[in-house]
Amino acid sequence: MHSLAQEIRSFSRANLRKQRTRVTTLTGRRIVETWRGACLHTEEVEEAAPGGGFVQDLSADLQVGVVKPWLLLG
């Protein structure tokens, strides 16, 4: 069985998969963030979406979830 200290020592950043993160700002701008080495690179991929960076939900949510007898989630 490996100890946690051995697992930490054997960790290598090279074994991690490369990821791209798409970020939508409050103004609706869409940005792609990627890590290259130790630097974060950003690139704007699209124009600002009309209506900002969120989707307005006008439908009524009439369901209430009971988490605990004294705590409700709606």
Coordinates of C-alpha atoms in Angstrom, one line a residue:
M1 CA 0.0 0.0 0.0
H2 CA 1.3 3.4 -0.9
S3 CA 1.4 6.2 1.6
L4 CA 0.1 9.7 0.8
A5 CA 3.6 11.1 0.9
Q6 CA 4.8 8.6 -1.8
E7 CA 1.8 9.5 -4.0
I8 CA 2.6 13.2 -3.7
R9 CA 6.3 12.7 -4.5
S10 CA 5.4 10.6 -7.6
F11 CA 2.9 13.2 -8.9
S12 CA 3.8 14.7 -12.3
R13 CA 2.0 17.6 -14.0
A14 CA 3.0 16.1 -17.4
N15 CA 0.4 13.3 -16.8
L16 CA -2.5 15.7 -16.6
R17 CA -4.8 16.2 -19.5
K18 CA -4.8 19.6 -21.2
Q19 CA -8.0 21.4 -20.6
R20 CA -9.7 24.4 -22.1
T21 CA -12.3 26.4 -20.0
R22 CA -14.9 28.5 -21.7
V23 CA -15.9 31.5 -19.5
T24 CA -18.9 33.7 -20.1
T25 CA -18.6 37.0 -18.2
L26 CA -21.6 39.0 -16.8
T27 CA -21.5 41.2 -19.9
G28 CA -21.8 38.2 -22.2
R29 CA -18.2 38.1 -23.5
R30 CA -17.0 34.5 -24.1
I31 CA -13.4 33.8 -23.3
V32 CA -11.4 30.5 -23.6
E33 CA -8.7 30.0 -20.9
T34 CA -5.9 27.5 -21.3
W35 CA -2.7 26.8 -19.3
R36 CA 0.6 26.6 -21.1
G37 CA 3.4 25.9 -18.8
A38 CA 2.9 28.1 -15.7
C39 CA 1.0 30.8 -17.6
L40 CA -2.7 31.3 -18.1
H41 CA -3.6 32.2 -21.7
T42 CA -6.9 33.7 -22.6
E43 CA -8.5 34.4 -26.0
E44 CA -11.9 36.0 -26.8
V45 CA -13.8 33.6 -29.0
E46 CA -17.1 35.4 -29.7
E47 CA -18.8 38.7 -29.5
A48 CA -20.9 39.5 -26.5
A49 CA -24.2 37.7 -26.4
P50 CA -27.3 39.9 -26.3
G51 CA -28.8 40.0 -22.9
G52 CA -25.7 39.5 -20.9
G53 CA -24.0 36.4 -19.6
F54 CA -27.0 34.7 -18.1
V55 CA -30.3 33.1 -19.2
Q56 CA -33.4 34.7 -17.7
D57 CA -35.8 32.1 -16.5
L58 CA -39.4 33.5 -16.2
S59 CA -41.1 30.2 -15.4
A60 CA -42.5 29.7 -12.0
D61 CA -40.8 27.1 -9.8
L62 CA -43.5 25.7 -7.6
Q63 CA -41.6 22.7 -6.1
V64 CA -40.3 22.8 -2.6
G65 CA -37.7 20.3 -1.4
V66 CA -37.5 19.2 2.2
V67 CA -33.9 18.9 3.2
K68 CA -34.5 18.5 6.9
P69 CA -37.8 19.0 8.8
W70 CA -36.7 22.6 9.5
L71 CA -34.9 23.3 6.2
L72 CA -36.7 23.8 2.9
L73 CA -35.1 24.3 -0.6
G74 CA -37.1 26.1 -3.3

